[in-house]
Amino acid sequence: MEFPLMNLTDIMKTANTSPYPIELPRYNRENTQIGIVHIGPGAFHRAHQAVYTENLMNQFGGNWAICGVSLRSATAQDILSKQDNLYTVSILDKDIRYQIVGAIKEILIASEQRDLVLQRMSAETTKLITLTITEKGYCLAADGSLDFNHDDIKHDIANASSPVSAIGFIVESLKIRKQDNIPAFNVLSCDNVSGNGDKLRRAVLDYAGKLDPQLQLWIEKHVAFPNSMVDSITPKTEAYTVESVSKAIGCQDNWPIQREAFTQWVISNDWQGERPEWEKVGVIFTQDVEGFEKAKLKLLNCLHSTLAYLGSLAGYETVFDVTSDVNFKQFITKLAQQEIIGSFTPPTELNIEKYSNDIIQRFLNPAIRHLLAQIACDGSQKIQIRLLPIIRDNLEQGRSTKMLCFALACWFEFICKTVKNKEELSDPMASTFYQTTGLLSEDIATVVKSFLSIDAINAHDLLLNSQISEQIEASLTLIRQTPSTQLGAVIAKL
Ligand code: CS2
């Protein structure tokens, strides 16, 4: 059935006749000014930050419309600009409900519209830069400082007025604001990176210091980089999502977003100047973001990555499928209870047992089709944030590391299999893995040593730890000896 391409006039009509609850923008979109420039307007941003901002403007107004900036990809602009940058968020839980989001007013492509992007970022009406550029987008070196050998950073240092990296755009637009006596903006990282604001601040200051120490001082004094924890499970949009959402809302939406009903955003309190009053729509502002961040990264994201590799090796496709298998559910429950909880200090207001069990219940939401392959991407970055720190903390505290090492061995085997089968690997270190011949060895100790010796994985300390290398070797041996259909029975005994 043909539906009109999504536009505000038609959706206002069709929403009234839809059998589903559909929430519509309630502010005057035309007259609402852009107050936020968001770098990386992908699915997660559109399911999370943009929805909080939409709810804020729906209930309290304000000039917080968003200009989305894709650093390179034209896809978002191509698709959304044809539907007035409107899109649907389908909130999948027991009852499905839909929200039409109008907060994103335009999407620009930085590599093609550089001057316009800098114009938006240096406009006085722009109060805030937010980012979802994934772990690899921060161009950080092993020690968390800016990687000046990163191609994008090398390019931007040499061509500062025509940047390609998020850090380059932030500093160039701050330079323009300083020159034109326009107050600085705040910068809010919304990525799954521990101490995301602190890390971004250091990278921006490192970069600015290389170009102009005076500018570095000005940024240090006038720009806030709050830390934040972001959470809402948002699977990739699939063809069936486009079809089912368009049918439900009676308009053709070529890039709707699907997510679970659960959503959480915790932001630190240190800001400069004006900011959106997101606390009015459920955002938590606190001094202790770190506690929330640790709980989320070490429980939800660590268990996600564990399931992504273990579940894929066992032949499962989605988080729901593998968690519905009692052996795998029991394994992640034990991993959480025995090796993760207790390795860090949760925020006082968080009941960590309940939080952990609720996460596993979220994995069992039948309405969410979350592909393990999606979570398995960028493992070389995610493992360093989600798994290795817990192993180190447990070593220090004399706590068990057995199941954590099994999870790590599952990632090793996932990579080895992909390399052996010459399949595509979505990871910034794919070429390194393909060039590391030790990964193809039949000798388990060689494989483990090869992985832990790769500089960019930053696990040399674990290579030198006999308990860890022995546990990983024992796990990898077990995985390779076990038919994929028997993996459940094996982990049940761990
Ligand atoms: C997932 C996250 O793809 C992944 O790595 O673990 O995107 C996860 O779904 C979100 O962090 C949930 O808030």
Short mmCIF file of C-alpha atoms and ligand atoms in Angstrom, two decimals:
data_model
loop_
_atom_site.label_atom_id
_atom_site.label_comp_id
_atom_site.label_asym_id
_atom_site.label_seq_id
_atom_site.Cartn_x
_atom_site.Cartn_y
_atom_site.Cartn_z
CA MET A 1 0.00 0.00 0.00
CA GLU A 2 1.30 3.45 -0.94
CA PHE A 3 1.58 6.01 1.86
CA PRO A 4 2.46 9.69 1.50
CA LEU A 5 6.10 10.34 2.36
CA MET A 6 6.28 11.51 5.96
CA ASN A 7 5.38 15.20 6.42
CA LEU A 8 3.80 17.07 9.30
CA THR A 9 0.48 17.83 7.55
CA ASP A 10 -0.28 14.25 6.57
CA ILE A 11 1.00 12.69 9.79
CA MET A 12 -1.28 15.03 11.79
CA LYS A 13 -4.20 13.50 9.85
CA THR A 14 -3.20 9.84 9.77
CA ALA A 15 -2.15 9.81 13.44
CA ASN A 16 -5.77 10.33 14.47
CA THR A 17 -6.95 7.24 12.59
CA SER A 18 -4.11 4.90 13.58
CA PRO A 19 -4.94 2.02 15.96
CA TYR A 20 -1.72 2.80 17.84
CA PRO A 21 -0.93 5.71 20.18
CA ILE A 22 1.15 8.19 18.15
CA GLU A 23 2.73 11.19 19.87
CA LEU A 24 3.23 14.24 17.65
CA PRO A 25 5.40 17.36 17.96
CA ARG A 26 3.49 19.97 20.00
CA TYR A 27 5.78 22.98 19.57
CA ASN A 28 5.97 25.40 16.63
CA ARG A 29 8.72 23.68 14.66
CA GLU A 30 9.01 26.49 12.09
CA ASN A 31 9.82 29.09 14.72
CA THR A 32 12.04 26.92 16.88
CA GLN A 33 15.71 27.86 16.53
CA ILE A 34 18.65 25.50 16.39
CA GLY A 35 20.32 25.43 19.82
CA ILE A 36 22.20 22.13 19.57
CA VAL A 37 24.62 20.82 16.94
CA HIS A 38 24.88 17.02 17.20
CA ILE A 39 27.82 15.21 15.59
CA GLY A 40 26.85 11.65 14.57
CA PRO A 41 23.03 11.69 14.06
CA GLY A 42 22.81 7.88 14.00
CA ALA A 43 20.10 5.58 15.34
CA PHE A 44 21.13 5.87 18.98
CA HIS A 45 21.11 9.68 18.97
CA ARG A 46 17.71 9.73 17.30
CA ALA A 47 16.34 7.17 19.80
CA HIS A 48 17.78 8.83 22.90
CA GLN A 49 19.04 12.42 23.15
CA ALA A 50 16.73 13.69 20.35
CA VAL A 51 13.70 12.15 22.10
CA TYR A 52 14.56 13.77 25.46
CA THR A 53 14.95 17.11 23.64
CA GLU A 54 11.68 16.57 21.75
CA ASN A 55 9.87 15.85 25.03
CA LEU A 56 11.39 18.98 26.55
CA MET A 57 10.23 21.19 23.68
CA ASN A 58 6.80 19.47 23.61
CA GLN A 59 6.23 20.28 27.28
CA PHE A 60 8.27 23.43 27.92
CA GLY A 61 9.16 24.93 24.52
CA GLY A 62 12.63 26.47 24.08
CA ASN A 63 15.02 26.89 21.16
CA TRP A 64 16.67 23.48 21.31
CA ALA A 65 16.16 22.28 17.76
CA ILE A 66 19.04 20.10 16.54
CA CYS A 67 21.34 20.44 13.54
CA GLY A 68 22.70 16.94 12.88
CA VAL A 69 26.19 16.68 11.39
CA SER A 70 27.38 13.47 9.70
CA LEU A 71 31.16 13.62 9.44
CA ARG A 72 31.24 11.66 6.15
CA SER A 73 28.09 9.65 5.38
CA ALA A 74 25.36 11.22 3.21
CA THR A 75 22.76 8.54 4.04
CA ALA A 76 20.97 10.33 6.89
CA GLN A 77 20.67 13.57 4.93
CA ASP A 78 19.59 11.77 1.75
CA ILE A 79 16.77 9.91 3.45
CA LEU A 80 15.57 12.31 6.16
CA SER A 81 15.73 15.58 4.22
CA LYS A 82 13.11 14.11 1.83
CA GLN A 83 10.71 13.64 4.78
CA ASP A 84 11.25 17.05 6.33
CA ASN A 85 13.78 15.48 8.77
CA LEU A 86 10.87 13.93 10.62
CA TYR A 87 11.09 10.31 11.77
CA THR A 88 9.30 7.84 13.97
CA VAL A 89 10.58 6.22 17.13
CA SER A 90 8.78 2.94 17.67
CA ILE A 91 8.94 2.09 21.34
CA LEU A 92 8.77 -1.68 21.54
CA ASP A 93 7.61 -3.25 24.75
CA LYS A 94 4.45 -5.09 25.81
CA ASP A 95 2.48 -2.37 24.03
CA ILE A 96 3.95 -0.70 20.97
CA ARG A 97 3.69 3.08 20.80
CA TYR A 98 5.07 5.58 18.34
CA GLN A 99 6.51 9.07 18.63
CA ILE A 100 7.04 11.39 15.68
CA VAL A 101 10.19 13.38 16.40
CA GLY A 102 10.64 16.86 14.91
CA ALA A 103 13.65 17.97 17.01
CA ILE A 104 16.14 17.44 14.19
CA LYS A 105 15.69 20.45 11.94
CA GLU A 106 18.43 19.65 9.39
CA ILE A 107 21.26 17.23 8.70
CA LEU A 108 24.52 18.43 7.17
CA ILE A 109 27.42 16.41 5.74
CA ALA A 110 30.67 17.79 7.17
CA SER A 111 32.91 16.56 4.35
CA GLU A 112 30.71 18.37 1.76
CA GLN A 113 29.27 21.31 3.72
CA ARG A 114 32.20 22.22 5.95
CA ASP A 115 31.63 25.99 6.00
CA LEU A 116 27.93 25.62 6.82
CA VAL A 117 28.79 23.22 9.65
CA LEU A 118 31.31 25.68 11.11
CA GLN A 119 28.74 28.45 10.69
CA ARG A 120 26.18 26.48 12.70
CA MET A 121 28.72 25.56 15.38
CA SER A 122 29.95 29.15 15.78
CA ALA A 123 26.46 30.73 15.72
CA GLU A 124 25.57 32.55 18.98
CA THR A 125 22.25 30.67 19.12
CA THR A 126 24.13 27.36 19.27
CA LYS A 127 24.68 26.67 22.98
CA LEU A 128 25.68 23.06 22.91
CA ILE A 129 27.57 20.47 20.88
CA THR A 130 26.60 16.84 21.54
CA LEU A 131 28.30 13.77 20.10
CA THR A 132 27.69 10.10 19.38
CA ILE A 133 30.71 9.17 17.30
CA THR A 134 31.42 5.71 18.86
CA GLU A 135 34.53 4.74 20.79
CA LYS A 136 36.82 5.02 17.76
CA GLY A 137 35.63 8.57 16.88
CA TYR A 138 37.64 10.09 19.75
CA CYS A 139 41.02 9.28 18.10
CA LEU A 140 42.56 8.41 21.47
CA ALA A 141 45.89 6.71 22.11
CA ALA A 142 46.33 3.83 24.57
CA ASP A 143 46.90 6.18 27.52
CA GLY A 144 43.69 8.13 26.78
CA SER A 145 45.50 11.13 25.30
CA LEU A 146 44.86 12.33 21.74
CA ASP A 147 46.52 10.11 19.12
CA PHE A 148 48.49 12.59 17.03
CA ASN A 149 49.37 9.75 14.66
CA HIS A 150 45.72 9.21 13.79
CA ASP A 151 45.18 10.07 10.11
CA ASP A 152 42.29 12.46 10.78
CA ILE A 153 44.17 14.31 13.51
CA LYS A 154 47.30 14.56 11.37
CA HIS A 155 45.11 15.99 8.58
CA ASP A 156 43.42 18.51 10.88
CA ILE A 157 46.62 19.73 12.51
CA ALA A 158 47.91 20.50 9.00
CA ASN A 159 44.57 21.93 7.77
CA ALA A 160 42.97 23.36 10.93
CA SER A 161 40.44 25.58 9.11
CA SER A 162 39.08 22.63 7.10
CA PRO A 163 38.83 19.82 9.65
CA VAL A 164 37.53 16.27 9.11
CA SER A 165 37.45 15.03 12.73
CA ALA A 166 34.91 15.90 15.45
CA ILE A 167 37.76 17.30 17.57
CA GLY A 168 38.96 19.45 14.65
CA PHE A 169 35.45 20.90 14.13
CA ILE A 170 35.00 21.62 17.84
CA VAL A 171 38.31 23.50 18.11
CA GLU A 172 37.95 25.42 14.82
CA SER A 173 34.45 26.64 15.76
CA LEU A 174 35.65 27.62 19.26
CA LYS A 175 38.46 29.57 17.61
CA ILE A 176 35.90 31.46 15.52
CA ARG A 177 33.74 32.13 18.61
CA LYS A 178 36.77 33.46 20.51
CA GLN A 179 37.74 35.71 17.59
CA ASP A 180 34.16 37.03 17.24
CA ASN A 181 33.64 37.44 21.03
CA ILE A 182 30.83 34.91 21.06
CA PRO A 183 30.47 32.96 24.32
CA ALA A 184 31.74 29.38 24.19
CA PHE A 185 29.38 26.42 23.89
CA ASN A 186 29.28 23.34 26.12
CA VAL A 187 30.35 19.97 24.72
CA LEU A 188 28.49 16.82 25.77
CA SER A 189 29.76 13.36 24.81
CA CYS A 190 26.98 10.76 24.64
CA ASP A 191 29.09 7.69 23.86
CA ASN A 192 29.70 4.45 25.81
CA VAL A 193 33.14 5.57 26.90
CA SER A 194 34.11 5.73 30.58
CA GLY A 195 34.80 9.33 31.61
CA ASN A 196 33.61 10.35 28.12
CA GLY A 197 33.53 14.09 28.89
CA ASP A 198 36.94 14.07 30.62
CA LYS A 199 38.50 12.13 27.72
CA LEU A 200 37.00 14.47 25.12
CA ARG A 201 38.14 17.51 27.10
CA ARG A 202 41.71 16.20 27.25
CA ALA A 203 41.71 15.38 23.52
CA VAL A 204 40.35 18.85 22.61
CA LEU A 205 42.91 20.61 24.86
CA ASP A 206 45.76 18.45 23.54
CA TYR A 207 44.73 19.36 19.99
CA ALA A 208 44.20 23.10 20.68
CA GLY A 209 47.52 23.26 22.56
CA LYS A 210 49.29 21.98 19.46
CA LEU A 211 47.77 24.77 17.34
CA ASP A 212 47.43 27.76 19.67
CA PRO A 213 48.24 27.74 23.44
CA GLN A 214 46.13 30.90 23.93
CA LEU A 215 43.12 29.17 22.42
CA GLN A 216 43.84 26.16 24.65
CA LEU A 217 43.73 28.42 27.73
CA TRP A 218 40.48 30.02 26.57
CA ILE A 219 38.86 26.62 26.04
CA GLU A 220 40.12 25.42 29.43
CA LYS A 221 38.45 28.45 31.06
CA HIS A 222 35.21 28.73 29.13
CA VAL A 223 34.13 25.28 27.86
CA ALA A 224 32.48 22.58 29.99
CA PHE A 225 32.70 18.89 29.02
CA PRO A 226 30.24 17.12 31.34
CA ASN A 227 30.47 13.33 31.64
CA SER A 228 27.36 11.36 30.80
CA MET A 229 25.95 7.86 30.87
CA VAL A 230 23.49 6.98 28.14
CA ASP A 231 21.28 3.91 27.97
CA SER A 232 18.51 2.56 25.75
CA ILE A 233 18.75 -0.61 23.65
CA THR A 234 18.37 0.50 20.04
CA PRO A 235 18.68 -2.24 17.43
CA LYS A 236 19.49 -1.29 13.85
CA THR A 237 16.50 -0.37 11.68
CA GLU A 238 15.65 -3.26 9.33
CA ALA A 239 13.40 -3.45 6.24
CA TYR A 240 10.54 -4.91 8.29
CA THR A 241 10.81 -1.90 10.66
CA VAL A 242 10.26 0.54 7.75
CA GLU A 243 7.29 -1.49 6.54
CA SER A 244 5.59 -2.05 9.91
CA VAL A 245 6.10 1.54 11.11
CA SER A 246 4.87 3.13 7.86
CA LYS A 247 1.77 0.92 7.98
CA ALA A 248 1.11 1.81 11.63
CA ILE A 249 1.44 5.59 11.19
CA GLY A 250 -0.11 5.78 7.70
CA CYS A 251 2.88 7.67 6.27
CA GLN A 252 6.01 6.39 4.55
CA ASP A 253 8.91 6.73 6.96
CA ASN A 254 12.07 5.52 5.27
CA TRP A 255 14.23 5.56 8.37
CA PRO A 256 12.27 4.98 11.56
CA ILE A 257 14.04 4.01 14.77
CA GLN A 258 13.16 1.10 17.07
CA ARG A 259 14.09 0.93 20.72
CA GLU A 260 13.00 -0.53 24.03
CA ALA A 261 10.81 1.49 26.42
CA PHE A 262 13.62 1.71 28.98
CA THR A 263 15.74 4.83 28.61
CA GLN A 264 18.20 6.52 30.99
CA TRP A 265 20.47 9.54 30.77
CA VAL A 266 22.75 10.60 33.63
CA ILE A 267 24.78 13.79 33.21
CA SER A 268 27.28 15.47 35.50
CA ASN A 269 26.37 18.82 36.94
CA ASP A 270 29.37 20.89 35.77
CA TRP A 271 28.12 23.16 32.97
CA GLN A 272 28.90 26.70 31.83
CA GLY A 273 26.07 29.02 30.84
CA GLU A 274 22.79 27.98 29.25
CA ARG A 275 21.74 24.33 28.80
CA PRO A 276 18.53 22.42 28.07
CA GLU A 277 16.58 21.71 31.31
CA TRP A 278 16.42 17.99 30.54
CA GLU A 279 15.85 17.22 34.22
CA LYS A 280 12.26 18.29 33.54
CA VAL A 281 11.85 15.23 31.28
CA GLY A 282 13.60 12.57 33.36
CA VAL A 283 17.32 13.14 32.89
CA ILE A 284 19.41 12.69 36.07
CA PHE A 285 21.93 15.44 36.81
CA THR A 286 24.41 14.31 39.47
CA GLN A 287 27.99 14.66 40.69
CA ASP A 288 28.39 10.85 40.67
CA VAL A 289 28.09 10.00 36.97
CA GLU A 290 31.04 7.63 37.33
CA GLY A 291 29.07 5.17 39.48
CA PHE A 292 26.23 4.99 36.95
CA GLU A 293 28.67 4.74 34.06
CA LYS A 294 30.55 1.86 35.65
CA ALA A 295 27.34 0.01 36.46
CA LYS A 296 26.10 0.36 32.89
CA LEU A 297 29.36 -0.34 31.04
CA LYS A 298 30.36 -3.26 33.30
CA LEU A 299 26.94 -4.87 33.48
CA LEU A 300 24.84 -4.09 30.39
CA ASN A 301 27.64 -3.53 27.86
CA CYS A 302 29.99 -6.22 29.19
CA LEU A 303 27.17 -8.80 29.19
CA HIS A 304 26.14 -7.63 25.70
CA SER A 305 29.64 -8.15 24.31
CA THR A 306 29.92 -11.52 26.08
CA LEU A 307 26.63 -12.66 24.53
CA ALA A 308 27.62 -11.25 21.13
CA TYR A 309 30.70 -13.51 20.83
CA LEU A 310 29.57 -16.52 22.87
CA GLY A 311 26.10 -16.47 21.26
CA SER A 312 27.51 -16.15 17.73
CA LEU A 313 29.88 -19.09 18.32
CA ALA A 314 26.86 -21.10 19.50
CA GLY A 315 24.92 -20.17 16.36
CA TYR A 316 22.43 -17.72 17.85
CA GLU A 317 21.39 -14.53 15.96
CA THR A 318 19.82 -12.19 18.52
CA VAL A 319 20.19 -11.21 22.17
CA PHE A 320 16.67 -12.49 22.87
CA ASP A 321 17.44 -15.89 21.29
CA VAL A 322 20.64 -16.56 23.23
CA THR A 323 19.33 -15.18 26.55
CA SER A 324 16.22 -17.37 26.20
CA ASP A 325 18.55 -20.39 26.41
CA VAL A 326 18.73 -21.23 30.15
CA ASN A 327 22.43 -22.17 30.04
CA PHE A 328 23.42 -18.82 28.54
CA LYS A 329 21.06 -16.86 30.81
CA GLN A 330 22.53 -18.68 33.80
CA PHE A 331 26.07 -17.97 32.60
CA ILE A 332 25.57 -14.21 32.29
CA THR A 333 23.68 -14.14 35.60
CA LYS A 334 26.60 -15.87 37.34
CA LEU A 335 29.13 -13.66 35.54
CA ALA A 336 27.28 -10.58 36.77
CA GLN A 337 26.79 -11.87 40.31
CA GLN A 338 30.18 -13.49 40.91
CA GLU A 339 32.69 -11.53 38.85
CA ILE A 340 31.23 -8.10 37.96
CA ILE A 341 29.16 -6.94 40.93
CA GLY A 342 31.63 -6.24 43.71
CA SER A 343 34.39 -5.17 41.31
CA PHE A 344 33.26 -1.52 41.46
CA THR A 345 31.35 0.88 43.72
CA PRO A 346 27.83 1.51 42.42
CA PRO A 347 26.03 4.83 43.13
CA THR A 348 24.39 4.77 46.57
CA GLU A 349 20.95 5.27 45.06
CA LEU A 350 21.27 2.20 42.77
CA ASN A 351 20.14 -1.27 43.96
CA ILE A 352 22.83 -3.10 41.95
CA GLU A 353 21.27 -6.58 42.27
CA LYS A 354 17.94 -5.34 40.94
CA TYR A 355 19.71 -3.26 38.26
CA SER A 356 21.61 -6.35 37.10
CA ASN A 357 18.49 -8.55 37.01
CA ASP A 358 16.51 -5.85 35.20
CA ILE A 359 19.20 -5.75 32.51
CA ILE A 360 18.79 -9.47 31.87
CA GLN A 361 15.01 -8.97 31.72
CA ARG A 362 15.58 -6.22 29.12
CA PHE A 363 17.58 -8.76 27.07
CA LEU A 364 14.47 -10.98 27.22
CA ASN A 365 12.16 -8.40 25.61
CA PRO A 366 10.59 -10.43 22.74
CA ALA A 367 9.69 -7.26 20.84
CA ILE A 368 13.35 -6.31 20.45
CA ARG A 369 15.27 -8.06 17.64
CA HIS A 370 18.84 -7.03 18.57
CA LEU A 371 21.37 -8.72 16.33
CA LEU A 372 24.47 -10.13 18.02
CA ALA A 373 26.37 -9.13 14.87
CA GLN A 374 25.54 -5.47 15.55
CA ILE A 375 26.96 -5.64 19.08
CA ALA A 376 29.98 -7.68 17.90
CA CYS A 377 31.26 -4.71 15.82
CA ASP A 378 34.33 -2.71 16.97
CA GLY A 379 35.27 -5.39 19.52
CA SER A 380 38.87 -4.13 19.70
CA GLN A 381 37.55 -0.82 21.09
CA LYS A 382 34.68 -2.14 23.18
CA ILE A 383 36.66 -4.94 24.92
CA GLN A 384 39.10 -2.37 26.31
CA ILE A 385 36.25 -0.43 27.96
CA ARG A 386 33.85 -3.26 28.86
CA LEU A 387 35.92 -6.33 29.80
CA LEU A 388 39.63 -5.71 30.40
CA PRO A 389 39.12 -3.15 33.22
CA ILE A 390 37.00 -5.66 35.20
CA ILE A 391 39.69 -8.35 34.77
CA ARG A 392 42.29 -5.90 36.07
CA ASP A 393 40.13 -4.80 39.02
CA ASN A 394 39.41 -8.42 39.98
CA LEU A 395 43.09 -9.32 39.76
CA GLU A 396 43.89 -6.43 42.05
CA GLN A 397 41.14 -7.40 44.47
CA GLY A 398 41.98 -11.12 44.36
CA ARG A 399 38.56 -11.90 42.91
CA SER A 400 37.69 -14.55 40.31
CA THR A 401 38.45 -13.86 36.62
CA LYS A 402 37.51 -17.29 35.19
CA MET A 403 34.24 -16.39 33.41
CA LEU A 404 35.62 -13.01 32.26
CA CYS A 405 38.55 -14.84 30.64
CA PHE A 406 36.10 -17.26 29.02
CA ALA A 407 34.25 -14.25 27.55
CA LEU A 408 37.55 -12.83 26.29
CA ALA A 409 38.44 -16.19 24.72
CA CYS A 410 35.07 -16.12 22.94
CA TRP A 411 36.04 -12.80 21.34
CA PHE A 412 39.43 -14.22 20.33
CA GLU A 413 37.74 -17.22 18.70
CA PHE A 414 35.15 -14.99 16.98
CA ILE A 415 37.99 -12.99 15.39
CA CYS A 416 40.05 -16.09 14.53
CA LYS A 417 37.07 -17.71 12.81
CA THR A 418 36.25 -14.56 10.86
CA VAL A 419 39.89 -14.22 9.71
CA LYS A 420 40.19 -17.93 8.82
CA ASN A 421 36.95 -17.76 6.79
CA LYS A 422 38.15 -14.54 5.16
CA GLU A 423 34.84 -12.90 6.14
CA GLU A 424 34.33 -9.17 6.54
CA LEU A 425 35.23 -7.86 10.01
CA SER A 426 33.63 -4.58 11.14
CA ASP A 427 36.41 -3.31 13.40
CA PRO A 428 38.91 -0.43 13.09
CA MET A 429 41.65 -3.05 13.69
CA ALA A 430 40.44 -5.49 11.01
CA SER A 431 43.60 -5.12 8.90
CA THR A 432 45.82 -5.69 11.96
CA PHE A 433 43.97 -8.93 12.75
CA TYR A 434 44.31 -10.10 9.14
CA GLN A 435 48.05 -9.36 9.26
CA THR A 436 48.64 -11.11 12.61
CA THR A 437 49.56 -14.60 11.36
CA GLY A 438 49.65 -15.99 14.91
CA LEU A 439 45.85 -15.81 14.98
CA LEU A 440 45.74 -18.62 12.41
CA SER A 441 47.93 -20.94 14.50
CA GLU A 442 46.55 -24.25 15.77
CA ASP A 443 48.68 -23.76 18.88
CA ILE A 444 46.43 -22.14 21.51
CA ALA A 445 49.28 -20.47 23.44
CA THR A 446 50.49 -18.84 20.21
CA VAL A 447 46.99 -17.50 19.47
CA VAL A 448 46.58 -16.05 22.96
CA LYS A 449 50.08 -14.53 22.95
CA SER A 450 49.48 -13.02 19.49
CA PHE A 451 46.28 -11.30 20.62
CA LEU A 452 47.62 -9.98 23.90
CA SER A 453 50.79 -8.74 22.15
CA ILE A 454 48.92 -6.44 19.74
CA ASP A 455 49.85 -2.92 20.97
CA ALA A 456 46.52 -1.27 20.17
CA ILE A 457 44.66 -3.76 22.41
CA ASN A 458 46.70 -2.52 25.41
CA ALA A 459 46.76 -5.88 27.18
CA HIS A 460 50.50 -6.44 27.66
CA ASP A 461 49.97 -6.50 31.44
CA LEU A 462 47.55 -9.44 31.04
CA LEU A 463 50.00 -11.29 28.78
CA LEU A 464 52.52 -11.16 31.61
CA ASN A 465 49.97 -12.49 34.10
CA SER A 466 50.17 -16.29 34.14
CA GLN A 467 46.73 -16.71 35.83
CA ILE A 468 45.05 -14.77 33.03
CA SER A 469 46.91 -16.27 30.08
CA GLU A 470 46.35 -19.78 31.49
CA GLN A 471 42.62 -19.12 32.01
CA ILE A 472 42.24 -17.73 28.48
CA GLU A 473 44.19 -20.67 27.02
CA ALA A 474 42.06 -23.19 28.94
CA SER A 475 38.89 -21.43 27.78
CA LEU A 476 39.96 -21.28 24.13
CA THR A 477 40.92 -24.98 24.23
CA LEU A 478 37.47 -25.82 25.63
CA ILE A 479 35.71 -23.68 23.01
CA ARG A 480 37.67 -25.31 20.16
CA GLN A 481 37.04 -28.83 21.50
CA THR A 482 33.26 -28.23 21.86
CA PRO A 483 30.75 -28.48 19.00
CA SER A 484 28.83 -25.18 18.82
CA THR A 485 25.59 -26.95 19.78
CA GLN A 486 27.22 -28.16 23.02
CA LEU A 487 28.59 -24.80 24.16
CA GLY A 488 25.54 -24.26 26.41
CA ALA A 489 26.20 -27.47 28.30
CA VAL A 490 29.87 -26.51 28.73
CA ILE A 491 29.25 -23.03 30.14
CA ALA A 492 26.68 -24.45 32.54
CA LYS A 493 29.56 -26.23 34.29
CA LEU A 494 31.90 -23.20 34.46
C1 CS2 B 1 25.53 -2.39 22.56
C2 CS2 B 1 25.12 -0.97 22.94
O1 CS2 B 1 26.11 -2.34 20.25
C3 CS2 B 1 26.55 -2.39 21.42
O2 CS2 B 1 27.73 -2.45 21.67
O3 CS2 B 1 26.09 -3.01 23.69
O4 CS2 B 1 24.77 -0.23 21.81
C4 CS2 B 1 23.93 -1.01 23.91
O5 CS2 B 1 22.80 -1.55 23.26
C5 CS2 B 1 23.61 0.36 24.44
O6 CS2 B 1 24.75 0.86 25.08
C6 CS2 B 1 22.43 0.31 25.39
O7 CS2 B 1 22.27 1.53 26.00
#
